[in-house]
Amino acid sequence: MSTPAPRHALDRERVLDAAIALADEAGLEATSMRKLADALGVTAMALYKHVANREQLIDGMLDRLVLSIEVPAPGLGWKDALRARIRSARAVMAAHPWAQTAIETRTNASPTVLAYMDSLIAIMFEGGLSPDLVHHAMHALSTRMWGITRDVLPTPAVPDDPAERARAMTGFAASYPAIVRMATTAPHAGEACDDDAEFAFALDILLDGFERLHAQGWTSGG
């Protein structure tokens, strides 16, 4: 008679690992306590010994991701260090698409989240930026400090039929000439936007702007 394989003891780390795997596969909405219990082969009540509720579970999942964001290499200037930290955050969040919803729906910052934000602020202070400028810089970075952004650029769908598409483009060009000029003459026109390149472009503009304002001795009351 074969001996059953030993079951691993359930602990918080195992619960969070399973929850992240479930969210990666099925999405955050589908990551319920019941489905997580099924995935672990335990009762839902067993989970409550390690997380008080689903919101605490999501907080823990997000903390695990934030802890995996790389610390910049020593010796970098503040701009390069801040860029490296945020680009690492983007890589982490991109690997777990549910993370954006998790971040945007949190009502309280955990100590881990606060520590990450503190690290970004510390980088700017080490670069000599004033508390006034750092305060406004953090607002400007907004969700980009997490490596995410939400573009709101609604555009009408282009018909698949060539004849209908031609008529539609003629109408668009008459009504919205600037949009059509950009969409048809910019490099890579007609291709899907490179989200990583667009993110890097916006981040560089922000960092360059912070650097310029710092050099000018900018103040919010100026």
CSV table of C-alpha atoms in Angstrom, one decimal:
chain,number,residue,atom,x,y,z
A,1,MET,CA,0.0,0.0,0.0
A,2,SER,CA,1.5,3.3,-1.1
A,3,THR,CA,2.0,6.1,1.4
A,4,PRO,CA,0.2,9.3,0.7
A,5,ALA,CA,2.4,12.3,-0.2
A,6,PRO,CA,2.8,14.6,2.8
A,7,ARG,CA,0.7,17.7,2.7
A,8,HIS,CA,2.5,21.0,3.1
A,9,ALA,CA,1.4,23.0,6.2
A,10,LEU,CA,-0.7,25.9,5.3
A,11,ASP,CA,0.9,29.3,6.2
A,12,ARG,CA,0.5,32.9,5.0
A,13,GLU,CA,3.3,32.6,2.4
A,14,ARG,CA,1.7,29.6,0.8
A,15,VAL,CA,-1.7,31.3,0.8
A,16,LEU,CA,-0.3,34.4,-0.9
A,17,ASP,CA,1.7,32.3,-3.4
A,18,ALA,CA,-1.5,30.4,-4.4
A,19,ALA,CA,-3.6,33.6,-4.6
A,20,ILE,CA,-1.0,35.3,-6.9
A,21,ALA,CA,-1.0,32.2,-9.1
A,22,LEU,CA,-4.8,32.2,-9.2
A,23,ALA,CA,-5.0,35.9,-10.1
A,24,ASP,CA,-2.4,35.5,-12.8
A,25,GLU,CA,-4.4,32.7,-14.4
A,26,ALA,CA,-8.0,33.9,-13.8
A,27,GLY,CA,-7.8,37.6,-12.9
A,28,LEU,CA,-8.4,39.5,-9.7
A,29,GLU,CA,-12.2,39.3,-9.8
A,30,ALA,CA,-12.1,35.5,-10.0
A,31,THR,CA,-9.7,35.3,-7.0
A,32,SER,CA,-12.3,34.6,-4.3
A,33,MET,CA,-11.6,33.0,-0.9
A,34,ARG,CA,-13.6,29.9,-2.0
A,35,LYS,CA,-11.7,29.4,-5.2
A,36,LEU,CA,-8.4,30.0,-3.4
A,37,ALA,CA,-9.4,27.4,-0.8
A,38,ASP,CA,-10.3,24.9,-3.6
A,39,ALA,CA,-6.9,25.5,-5.3
A,40,LEU,CA,-5.1,24.8,-2.0
A,41,GLY,CA,-7.3,21.8,-1.2
A,42,VAL,CA,-8.5,23.3,2.1
A,43,THR,CA,-11.7,24.7,3.5
A,44,ALA,CA,-12.4,28.4,3.2
A,45,MET,CA,-12.3,28.7,7.0
A,46,ALA,CA,-8.7,27.5,7.0
A,47,LEU,CA,-7.7,30.6,5.1
A,48,TYR,CA,-9.1,32.9,7.7
A,49,LYS,CA,-6.4,31.8,10.1
A,50,HIS,CA,-3.9,33.6,7.8
A,51,VAL,CA,-5.9,36.5,6.2
A,52,ALA,CA,-8.9,38.1,7.8
A,53,ASN,CA,-10.8,38.7,4.5
A,54,ARG,CA,-10.4,39.1,0.8
A,55,GLU,CA,-9.3,42.7,1.0
A,56,GLN,CA,-6.4,41.7,3.4
A,57,LEU,CA,-5.6,38.9,1.0
A,58,ILE,CA,-5.2,41.4,-1.9
A,59,ASP,CA,-3.2,43.7,0.3
A,60,GLY,CA,-0.8,40.8,1.0
A,61,MET,CA,-0.6,39.9,-2.7
A,62,LEU,CA,0.3,43.5,-3.6
A,63,ASP,CA,2.9,43.7,-0.9
A,64,ARG,CA,4.6,40.6,-2.3
A,65,LEU,CA,4.8,42.3,-5.7
A,66,VAL,CA,6.1,45.6,-4.3
A,67,LEU,CA,8.8,43.8,-2.3
A,68,SER,CA,10.1,42.3,-5.6
A,69,ILE,CA,10.7,45.8,-7.2
A,70,GLU,CA,14.4,46.1,-7.6
A,71,VAL,CA,16.5,48.6,-5.6
A,72,PRO,CA,18.6,50.8,-7.9
A,73,ALA,CA,22.3,50.1,-8.1
A,74,PRO,CA,24.5,52.3,-5.8
A,75,GLY,CA,26.2,55.3,-7.3
A,76,LEU,CA,23.4,56.3,-9.7
A,77,GLY,CA,22.3,59.9,-10.0
A,78,TRP,CA,18.9,60.6,-8.7
A,79,LYS,CA,17.2,60.7,-12.1
A,80,ASP,CA,18.7,57.4,-13.2
A,81,ALA,CA,18.0,55.8,-9.8
A,82,LEU,CA,14.3,57.0,-9.9
A,83,ARG,CA,13.9,55.8,-13.5
A,84,ALA,CA,15.4,52.4,-12.7
A,85,ARG,CA,13.1,51.9,-9.6
A,86,ILE,CA,10.0,52.9,-11.5
A,87,ARG,CA,10.9,50.8,-14.6
A,88,SER,CA,11.4,47.8,-12.4
A,89,ALA,CA,8.0,48.5,-10.9
A,90,ARG,CA,6.6,48.5,-14.4
A,91,ALA,CA,8.2,45.1,-15.2
A,92,VAL,CA,6.8,43.6,-12.0
A,93,MET,CA,3.3,44.9,-12.6
A,94,ALA,CA,3.3,43.9,-16.3
A,95,ALA,CA,4.0,40.3,-15.2
A,96,HIS,CA,0.8,40.4,-13.1
A,97,PRO,CA,-1.9,42.3,-15.0
A,98,TRP,CA,-4.3,42.2,-12.1
A,99,ALA,CA,-2.0,44.4,-10.1
A,100,GLN,CA,-3.2,47.6,-11.6
A,101,THR,CA,-6.8,47.0,-10.4
A,102,ALA,CA,-5.4,46.0,-7.0
A,103,ILE,CA,-3.4,49.3,-6.7
A,104,GLU,CA,-6.3,51.4,-7.9
A,105,THR,CA,-8.8,49.9,-5.5
A,106,ARG,CA,-6.7,50.1,-2.3
A,107,THR,CA,-8.1,52.5,0.3
A,108,ASN,CA,-5.2,52.3,2.8
A,109,ALA,CA,-1.5,52.0,2.1
A,110,SER,CA,0.2,49.1,3.8
A,111,PRO,CA,3.7,49.6,5.5
A,112,THR,CA,5.2,47.9,2.4
A,113,VAL,CA,3.5,50.3,0.0
A,114,LEU,CA,4.5,53.3,2.2
A,115,ALA,CA,8.1,52.0,2.3
A,116,TYR,CA,8.2,51.9,-1.5
A,117,MET,CA,6.8,55.5,-1.8
A,118,ASP,CA,9.3,56.6,0.9
A,119,SER,CA,12.2,55.2,-1.2
A,120,LEU,CA,11.2,57.2,-4.2
A,121,ILE,CA,10.9,60.4,-2.1
A,122,ALA,CA,14.3,59.6,-0.5
A,123,ILE,CA,15.9,59.3,-4.0
A,124,MET,CA,14.8,62.8,-4.9
A,125,PHE,CA,15.9,64.2,-1.5
A,126,GLU,CA,19.3,62.7,-2.0
A,127,GLY,CA,19.4,64.5,-5.4
A,128,GLY,CA,18.9,67.8,-3.6
A,129,LEU,CA,15.3,68.4,-4.6
A,130,SER,CA,13.3,70.5,-2.1
A,131,PRO,CA,10.3,69.1,-0.2
A,132,ASP,CA,8.1,71.5,-2.1
A,133,LEU,CA,9.3,70.1,-5.5
A,134,VAL,CA,9.2,66.5,-4.3
A,135,HIS,CA,5.6,66.9,-3.1
A,136,HIS,CA,4.5,68.1,-6.5
A,137,ALA,CA,6.7,65.6,-8.3
A,138,MET,CA,5.0,62.7,-6.5
A,139,HIS,CA,1.6,64.1,-7.6
A,140,ALA,CA,2.8,64.4,-11.2
A,141,LEU,CA,4.2,60.8,-11.1
A,142,SER,CA,0.8,59.5,-9.8
A,143,THR,CA,0.2,55.9,-11.0
A,144,ARG,CA,3.4,56.1,-13.0
A,145,MET,CA,5.4,55.5,-9.8
A,146,TRP,CA,3.9,52.0,-9.9
A,147,GLY,CA,4.8,51.5,-13.5
A,148,ILE,CA,1.3,51.8,-14.7
A,149,THR,CA,-0.8,54.4,-16.4
A,150,ARG,CA,-4.3,54.6,-17.9
A,151,ASP,CA,-4.5,56.4,-21.2
A,152,VAL,CA,-7.8,57.9,-22.1
A,153,LEU,CA,-7.6,58.5,-25.9
A,154,PRO,CA,-11.0,57.3,-27.3
A,155,THR,CA,-11.0,57.1,-31.1
A,156,PRO,CA,-13.7,55.8,-33.4
A,157,ALA,CA,-13.4,52.3,-34.8
A,158,VAL,CA,-12.3,52.1,-38.5
A,159,PRO,CA,-14.6,49.9,-40.7
A,160,ASP,CA,-13.0,46.7,-42.0
A,161,ASP,CA,-14.5,47.0,-45.5
A,162,PRO,CA,-12.0,49.0,-47.6
A,163,ALA,CA,-14.7,51.1,-49.3
A,164,GLU,CA,-16.4,52.0,-46.1
A,165,ARG,CA,-13.0,52.7,-44.5
A,166,ALA,CA,-12.1,55.1,-47.3
A,167,ARG,CA,-15.4,57.0,-46.9
A,168,ALA,CA,-14.9,57.1,-43.1
A,169,MET,CA,-11.4,58.4,-43.4
A,170,THR,CA,-12.5,61.1,-45.8
A,171,GLY,CA,-15.1,62.2,-43.3
A,172,PHE,CA,-12.7,62.0,-40.4
A,173,ALA,CA,-10.2,64.1,-42.3
A,174,ALA,CA,-12.8,66.8,-42.9
A,175,SER,CA,-14.0,66.9,-39.4
A,176,TYR,CA,-10.8,66.1,-37.4
A,177,PRO,CA,-7.8,67.0,-39.6
A,178,ALA,CA,-5.3,67.2,-36.8
A,179,ILE,CA,-6.1,63.7,-35.5
A,180,VAL,CA,-5.9,62.2,-39.0
A,181,ARG,CA,-2.7,64.0,-39.8
A,182,MET,CA,-1.1,62.6,-36.6
A,183,ALA,CA,-2.5,59.1,-37.1
A,184,THR,CA,-1.4,58.8,-40.8
A,185,THR,CA,1.9,60.7,-40.9
A,186,ALA,CA,3.6,59.9,-37.6
A,187,PRO,CA,6.3,57.2,-37.6
A,188,HIS,CA,4.7,53.7,-37.3
A,189,ALA,CA,1.3,55.1,-38.4
A,190,GLY,CA,-1.3,52.5,-38.4
A,191,GLU,CA,0.6,50.3,-36.0
A,192,ALA,CA,-0.5,49.6,-32.4
A,193,CYS,CA,1.2,51.9,-29.9
A,194,ASP,CA,4.2,50.6,-28.0
A,195,ASP,CA,3.0,51.0,-24.4
A,196,ASP,CA,6.5,50.5,-22.9
A,197,ALA,CA,7.9,53.2,-25.2
A,198,GLU,CA,5.0,55.6,-24.4
A,199,PHE,CA,5.5,55.0,-20.7
A,200,ALA,CA,9.3,55.6,-20.9
A,201,PHE,CA,8.6,58.8,-23.0
A,202,ALA,CA,6.3,60.2,-20.4
A,203,LEU,CA,8.5,59.3,-17.5
A,204,ASP,CA,11.5,60.9,-19.1
A,205,ILE,CA,9.6,64.1,-19.7
A,206,LEU,CA,8.6,64.2,-16.1
A,207,LEU,CA,12.1,63.5,-14.8
A,208,ASP,CA,13.6,66.1,-17.1
A,209,GLY,CA,11.0,68.6,-15.9
A,210,PHE,CA,11.8,67.9,-12.2
A,211,GLU,CA,15.5,68.4,-13.0
A,212,ARG,CA,14.9,71.7,-14.8
A,213,LEU,CA,12.7,73.1,-12.0
A,214,HIS,CA,15.2,72.0,-9.4
A,215,ALA,CA,18.0,73.8,-11.3
A,216,GLN,CA,15.8,76.9,-11.5
A,217,GLY,CA,15.2,76.9,-7.7
A,218,TRP,CA,11.4,76.5,-8.4
A,219,THR,CA,8.9,76.9,-5.5
A,220,SER,CA,5.2,76.5,-5.6
A,221,GLY,CA,4.7,80.0,-4.4
A,222,GLY,CA,7.0,81.4,-7.2
